[in-house]
PDB file of C-alpha atoms in Angstrom:
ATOM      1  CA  UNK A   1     -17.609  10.872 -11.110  1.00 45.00           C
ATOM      2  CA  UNK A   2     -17.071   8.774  -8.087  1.00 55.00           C
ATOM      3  CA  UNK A   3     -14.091   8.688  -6.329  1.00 68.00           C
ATOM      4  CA  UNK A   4     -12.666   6.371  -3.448  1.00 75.00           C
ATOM      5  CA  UNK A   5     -13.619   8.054   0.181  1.00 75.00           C
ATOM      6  CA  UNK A   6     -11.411   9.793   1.906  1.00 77.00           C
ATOM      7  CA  UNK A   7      -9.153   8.037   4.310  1.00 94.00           C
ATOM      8  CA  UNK A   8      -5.167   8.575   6.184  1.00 97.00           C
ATOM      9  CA  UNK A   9      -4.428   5.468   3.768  1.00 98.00           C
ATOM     10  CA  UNK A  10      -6.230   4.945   0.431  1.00 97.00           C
ATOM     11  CA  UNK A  11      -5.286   1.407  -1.119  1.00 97.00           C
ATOM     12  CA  UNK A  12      -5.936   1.071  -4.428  1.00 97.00           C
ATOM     13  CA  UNK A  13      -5.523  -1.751  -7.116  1.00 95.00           C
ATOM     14  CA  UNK A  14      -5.958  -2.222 -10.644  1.00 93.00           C
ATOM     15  CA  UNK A  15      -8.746  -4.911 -10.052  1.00 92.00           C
ATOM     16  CA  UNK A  16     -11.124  -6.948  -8.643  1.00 94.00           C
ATOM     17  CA  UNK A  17      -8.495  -9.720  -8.468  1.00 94.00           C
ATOM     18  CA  UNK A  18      -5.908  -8.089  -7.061  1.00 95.00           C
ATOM     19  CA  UNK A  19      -7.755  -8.119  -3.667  1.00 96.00           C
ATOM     20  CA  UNK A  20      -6.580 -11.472  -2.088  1.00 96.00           C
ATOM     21  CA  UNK A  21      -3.255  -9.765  -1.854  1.00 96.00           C
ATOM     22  CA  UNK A  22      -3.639  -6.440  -1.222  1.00 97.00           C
ATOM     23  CA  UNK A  23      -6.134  -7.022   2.118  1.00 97.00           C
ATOM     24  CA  UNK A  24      -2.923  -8.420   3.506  1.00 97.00           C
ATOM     25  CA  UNK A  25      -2.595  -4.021   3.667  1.00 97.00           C
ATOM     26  CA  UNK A  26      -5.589  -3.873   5.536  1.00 97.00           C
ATOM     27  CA  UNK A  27      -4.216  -6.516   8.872  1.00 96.00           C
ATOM     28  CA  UNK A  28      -2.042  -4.245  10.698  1.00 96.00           C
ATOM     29  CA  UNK A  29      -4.093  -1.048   9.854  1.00 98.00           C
ATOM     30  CA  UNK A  30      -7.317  -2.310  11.341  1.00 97.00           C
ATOM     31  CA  UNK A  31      -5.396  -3.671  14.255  1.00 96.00           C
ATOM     32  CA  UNK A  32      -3.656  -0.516  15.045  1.00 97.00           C
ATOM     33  CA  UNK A  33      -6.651   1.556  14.449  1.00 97.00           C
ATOM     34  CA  UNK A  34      -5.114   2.903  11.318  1.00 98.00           C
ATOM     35  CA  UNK A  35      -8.122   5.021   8.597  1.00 97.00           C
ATOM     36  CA  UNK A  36      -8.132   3.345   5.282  1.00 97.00           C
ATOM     37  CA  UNK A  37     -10.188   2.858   2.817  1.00 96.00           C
ATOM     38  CA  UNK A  38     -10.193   0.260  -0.367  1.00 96.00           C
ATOM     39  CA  UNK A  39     -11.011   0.078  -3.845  1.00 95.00           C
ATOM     40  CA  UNK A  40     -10.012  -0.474  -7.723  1.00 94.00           C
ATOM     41  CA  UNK A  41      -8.503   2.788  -9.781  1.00 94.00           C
ATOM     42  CA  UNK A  42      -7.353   0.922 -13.517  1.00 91.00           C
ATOM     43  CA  UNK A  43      -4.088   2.708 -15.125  1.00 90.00           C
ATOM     44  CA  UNK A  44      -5.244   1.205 -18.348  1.00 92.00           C
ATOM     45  CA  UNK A  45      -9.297   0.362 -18.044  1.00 92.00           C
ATOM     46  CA  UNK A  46     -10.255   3.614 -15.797  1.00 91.00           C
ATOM     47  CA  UNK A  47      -8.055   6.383 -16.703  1.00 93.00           C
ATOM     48  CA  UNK A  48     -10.207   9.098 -15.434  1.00 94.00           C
ATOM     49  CA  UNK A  49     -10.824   7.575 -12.637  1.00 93.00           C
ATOM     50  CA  UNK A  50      -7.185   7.215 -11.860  1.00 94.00           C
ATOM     51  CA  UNK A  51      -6.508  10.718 -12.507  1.00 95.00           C
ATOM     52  CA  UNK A  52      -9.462  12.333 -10.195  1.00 95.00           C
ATOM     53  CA  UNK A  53      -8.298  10.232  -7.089  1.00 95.00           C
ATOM     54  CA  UNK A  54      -4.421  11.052  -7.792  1.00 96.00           C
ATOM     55  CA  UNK A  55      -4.966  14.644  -8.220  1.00 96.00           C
ATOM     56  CA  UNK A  56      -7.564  14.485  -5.310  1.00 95.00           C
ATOM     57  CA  UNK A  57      -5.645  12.679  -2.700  1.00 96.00           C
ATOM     58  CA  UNK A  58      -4.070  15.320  -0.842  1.00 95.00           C
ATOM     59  CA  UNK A  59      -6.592  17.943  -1.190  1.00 95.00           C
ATOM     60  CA  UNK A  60      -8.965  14.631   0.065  1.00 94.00           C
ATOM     61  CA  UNK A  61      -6.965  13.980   3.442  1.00 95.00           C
ATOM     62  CA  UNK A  62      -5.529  10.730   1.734  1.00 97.00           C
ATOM     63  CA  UNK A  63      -1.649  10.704   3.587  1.00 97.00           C
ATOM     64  CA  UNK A  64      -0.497   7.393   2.076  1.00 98.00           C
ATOM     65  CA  UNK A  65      -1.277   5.530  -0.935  1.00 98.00           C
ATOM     66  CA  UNK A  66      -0.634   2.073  -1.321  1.00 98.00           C
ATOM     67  CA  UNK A  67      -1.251   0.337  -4.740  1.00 97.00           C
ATOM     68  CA  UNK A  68      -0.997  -2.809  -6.193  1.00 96.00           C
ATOM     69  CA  UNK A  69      -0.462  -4.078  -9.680  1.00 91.00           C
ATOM     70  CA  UNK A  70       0.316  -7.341 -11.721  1.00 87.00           C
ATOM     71  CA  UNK A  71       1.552  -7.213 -15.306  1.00 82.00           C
ATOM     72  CA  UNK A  72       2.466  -3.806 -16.951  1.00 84.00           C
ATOM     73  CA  UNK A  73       2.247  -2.672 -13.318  1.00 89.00           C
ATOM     74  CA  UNK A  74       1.616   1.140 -14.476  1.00 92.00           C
ATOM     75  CA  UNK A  75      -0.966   2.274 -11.307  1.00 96.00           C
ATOM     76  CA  UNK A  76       1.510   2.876  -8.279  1.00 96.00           C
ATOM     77  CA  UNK A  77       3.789   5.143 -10.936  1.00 96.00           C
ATOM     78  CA  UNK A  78       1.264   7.029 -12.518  1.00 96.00           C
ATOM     79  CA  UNK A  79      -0.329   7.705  -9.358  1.00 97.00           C
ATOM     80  CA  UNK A  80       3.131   8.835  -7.968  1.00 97.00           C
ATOM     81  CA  UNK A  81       3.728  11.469 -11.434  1.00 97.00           C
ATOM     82  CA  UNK A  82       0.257  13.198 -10.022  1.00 97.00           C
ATOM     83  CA  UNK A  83       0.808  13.520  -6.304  1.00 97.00           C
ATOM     84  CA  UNK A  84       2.878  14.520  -3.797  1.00 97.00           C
ATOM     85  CA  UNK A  85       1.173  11.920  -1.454  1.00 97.00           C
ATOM     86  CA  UNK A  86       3.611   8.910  -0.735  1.00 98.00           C
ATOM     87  CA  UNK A  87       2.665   5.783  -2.723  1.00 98.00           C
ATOM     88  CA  UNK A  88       4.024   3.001  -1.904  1.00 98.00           C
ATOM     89  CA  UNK A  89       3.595  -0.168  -4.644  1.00 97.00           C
ATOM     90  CA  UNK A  90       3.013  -3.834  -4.503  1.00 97.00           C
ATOM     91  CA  UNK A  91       3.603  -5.619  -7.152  1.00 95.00           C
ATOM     92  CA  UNK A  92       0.348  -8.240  -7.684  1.00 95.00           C
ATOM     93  CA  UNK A  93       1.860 -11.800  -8.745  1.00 92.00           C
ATOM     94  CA  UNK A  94       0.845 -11.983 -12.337  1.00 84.00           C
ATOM     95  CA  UNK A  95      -0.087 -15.590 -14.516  1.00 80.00           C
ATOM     96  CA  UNK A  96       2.853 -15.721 -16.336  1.00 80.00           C
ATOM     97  CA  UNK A  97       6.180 -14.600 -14.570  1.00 87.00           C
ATOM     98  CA  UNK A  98       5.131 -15.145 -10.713  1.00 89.00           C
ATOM     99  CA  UNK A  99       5.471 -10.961  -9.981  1.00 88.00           C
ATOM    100  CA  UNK A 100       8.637 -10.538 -11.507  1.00 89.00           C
ATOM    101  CA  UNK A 101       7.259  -8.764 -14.626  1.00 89.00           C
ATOM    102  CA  UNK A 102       5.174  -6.541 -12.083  1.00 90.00           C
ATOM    103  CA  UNK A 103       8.036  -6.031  -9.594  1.00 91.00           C
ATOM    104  CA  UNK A 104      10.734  -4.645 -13.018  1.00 90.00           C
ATOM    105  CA  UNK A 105       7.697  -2.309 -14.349  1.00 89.00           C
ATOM    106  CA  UNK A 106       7.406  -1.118 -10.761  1.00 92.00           C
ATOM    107  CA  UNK A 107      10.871  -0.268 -10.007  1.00 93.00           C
ATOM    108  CA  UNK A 108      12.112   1.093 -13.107  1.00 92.00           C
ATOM    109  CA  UNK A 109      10.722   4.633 -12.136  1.00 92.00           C
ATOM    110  CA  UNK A 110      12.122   7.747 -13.661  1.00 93.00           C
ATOM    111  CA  UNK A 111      14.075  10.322 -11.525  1.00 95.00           C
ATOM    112  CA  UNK A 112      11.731  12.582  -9.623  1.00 95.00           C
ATOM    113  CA  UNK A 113       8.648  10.053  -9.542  1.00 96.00           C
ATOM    114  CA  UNK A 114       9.385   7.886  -6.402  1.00 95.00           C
ATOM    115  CA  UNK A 115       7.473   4.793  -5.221  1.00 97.00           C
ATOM    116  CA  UNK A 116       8.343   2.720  -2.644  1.00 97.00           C
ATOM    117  CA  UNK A 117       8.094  -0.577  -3.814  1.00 97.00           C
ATOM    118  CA  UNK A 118       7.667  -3.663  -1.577  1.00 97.00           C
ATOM    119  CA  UNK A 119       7.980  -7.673  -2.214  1.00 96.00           C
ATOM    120  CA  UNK A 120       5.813  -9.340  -4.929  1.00 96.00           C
ATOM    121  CA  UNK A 121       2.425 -10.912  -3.112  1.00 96.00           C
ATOM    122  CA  UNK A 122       1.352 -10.935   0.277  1.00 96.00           C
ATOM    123  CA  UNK A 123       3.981 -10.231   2.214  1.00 97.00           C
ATOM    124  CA  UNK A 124       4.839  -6.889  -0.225  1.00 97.00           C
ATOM    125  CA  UNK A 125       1.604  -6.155   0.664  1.00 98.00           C
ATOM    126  CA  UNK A 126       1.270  -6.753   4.376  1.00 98.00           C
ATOM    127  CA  UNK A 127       4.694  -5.245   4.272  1.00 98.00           C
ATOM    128  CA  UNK A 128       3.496  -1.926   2.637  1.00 98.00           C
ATOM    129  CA  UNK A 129       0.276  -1.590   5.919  1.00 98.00           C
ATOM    130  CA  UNK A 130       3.327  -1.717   8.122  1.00 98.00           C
ATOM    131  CA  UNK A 131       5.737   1.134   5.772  1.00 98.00           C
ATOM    132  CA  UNK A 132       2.591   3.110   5.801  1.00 98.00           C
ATOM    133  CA  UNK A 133       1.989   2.892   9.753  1.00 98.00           C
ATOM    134  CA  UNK A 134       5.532   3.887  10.396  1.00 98.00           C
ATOM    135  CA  UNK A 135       5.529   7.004   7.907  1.00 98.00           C
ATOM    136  CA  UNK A 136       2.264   7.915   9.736  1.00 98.00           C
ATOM    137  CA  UNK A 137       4.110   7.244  13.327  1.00 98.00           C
ATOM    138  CA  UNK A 138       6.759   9.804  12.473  1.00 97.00           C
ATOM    139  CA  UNK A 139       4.566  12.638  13.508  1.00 97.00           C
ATOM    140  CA  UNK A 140       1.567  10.530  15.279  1.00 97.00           C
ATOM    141  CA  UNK A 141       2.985   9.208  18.910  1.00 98.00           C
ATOM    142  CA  UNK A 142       0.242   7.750  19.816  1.00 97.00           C
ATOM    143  CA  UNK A 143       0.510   5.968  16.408  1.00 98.00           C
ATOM    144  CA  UNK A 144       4.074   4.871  17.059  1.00 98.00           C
ATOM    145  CA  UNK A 145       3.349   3.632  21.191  1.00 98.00           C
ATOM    146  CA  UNK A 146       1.139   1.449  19.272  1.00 97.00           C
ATOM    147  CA  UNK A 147       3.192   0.102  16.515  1.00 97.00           C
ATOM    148  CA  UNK A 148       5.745  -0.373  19.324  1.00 97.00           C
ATOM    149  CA  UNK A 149       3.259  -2.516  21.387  1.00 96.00           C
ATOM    150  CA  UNK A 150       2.737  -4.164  18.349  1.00 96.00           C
ATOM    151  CA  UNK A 151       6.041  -5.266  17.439  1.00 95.00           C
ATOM    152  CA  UNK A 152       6.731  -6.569  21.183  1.00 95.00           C
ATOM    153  CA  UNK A 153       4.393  -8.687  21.085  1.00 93.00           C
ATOM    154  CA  UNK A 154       5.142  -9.822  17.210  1.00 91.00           C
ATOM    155  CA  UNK A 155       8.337 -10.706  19.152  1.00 88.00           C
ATOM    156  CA  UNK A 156       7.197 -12.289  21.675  1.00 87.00           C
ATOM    157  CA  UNK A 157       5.272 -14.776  19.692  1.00 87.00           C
ATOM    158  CA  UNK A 158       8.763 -16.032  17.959  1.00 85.00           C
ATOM    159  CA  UNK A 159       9.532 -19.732  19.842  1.00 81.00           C
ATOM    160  CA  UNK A 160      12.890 -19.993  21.917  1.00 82.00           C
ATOM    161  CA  UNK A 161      13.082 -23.315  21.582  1.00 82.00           C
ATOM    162  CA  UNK A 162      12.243 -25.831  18.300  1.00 82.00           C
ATOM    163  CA  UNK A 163       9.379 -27.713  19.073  1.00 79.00           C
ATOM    164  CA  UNK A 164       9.564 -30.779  17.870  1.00 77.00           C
TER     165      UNK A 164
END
């Protein structure tokens, strides 16, 4: 069966159209130089899939996962009930209650399976490339002199004055 390739970060979401969010992942990992890799795992439509990369991950190199979902939200939790890899979840905005169905599925994790669980959307997302650079920092300074850098200058883009 194929499986995602093996990368520091795997993100993973339940489909095609949960991409326009979760590349917002990808902006600060390719910037920072950051190994990741992309691609669709289904809780509901590719089970087997799901469980081969979960119980995989480690043994793969994978360090942090980072998955999205919209509706019944299931992928970042089942993920985290198979692996002792980090997931951290985005909840996808979904049709019919703007994320908020995907963000209470999400968070409502039993004791002993842990995501991290960002914002609904984009900014959950984007959010969840910069979680996953700082867990990866802890340990890799080179990582962290980046992310650093990074943040200066993030800083030093934010107007003194209101231009009007």
């Amino acid at each position: 069966m194929d499986i995602l390739p093996a990368a520091r970060v795997t993100i993973v979401m339940g489909s095609q159209s949960d991409w326009p969010t979760l590349q917002e992942a990808t902006t600060i990992l390719g910037q920072l130089n950051v190994d990741h890799a992309c691609g669709i795992v289904s809780a509901h439509r590719t089970p087997d899939r799901l469980y081969e990369f979960a119980r995989g991950a480690e043994k793969n190199g994978v360090e942090i996962i980072i998955a999205g979902a919209g509706g019944s939200a299931h992928l970042p939790g089942m993920i985290a009930s198979m692996t002792s890899v980090p997931v951290i979840a985005v909840p996808v905005e979904s049709k019919f209650n703007q994320g908020l169905d995907s963000l209470l599925s999400i968070v409502q994790m039993p004791r002993g399976v842990a995501v991290a669980t960002q914002a609904v959307g984009g900014a959950g997302a984007f959010n969840a490339g910069v979680m996953a650079v700082q867990m990866l920092a802890i340990y890799d300074h080179p990582l962290r002199a980046r992310f650093k850098e990074w943040r200066l200058n993030r800083s030093a883009e934010v107007a003194v004055e209101i231009q009007s």
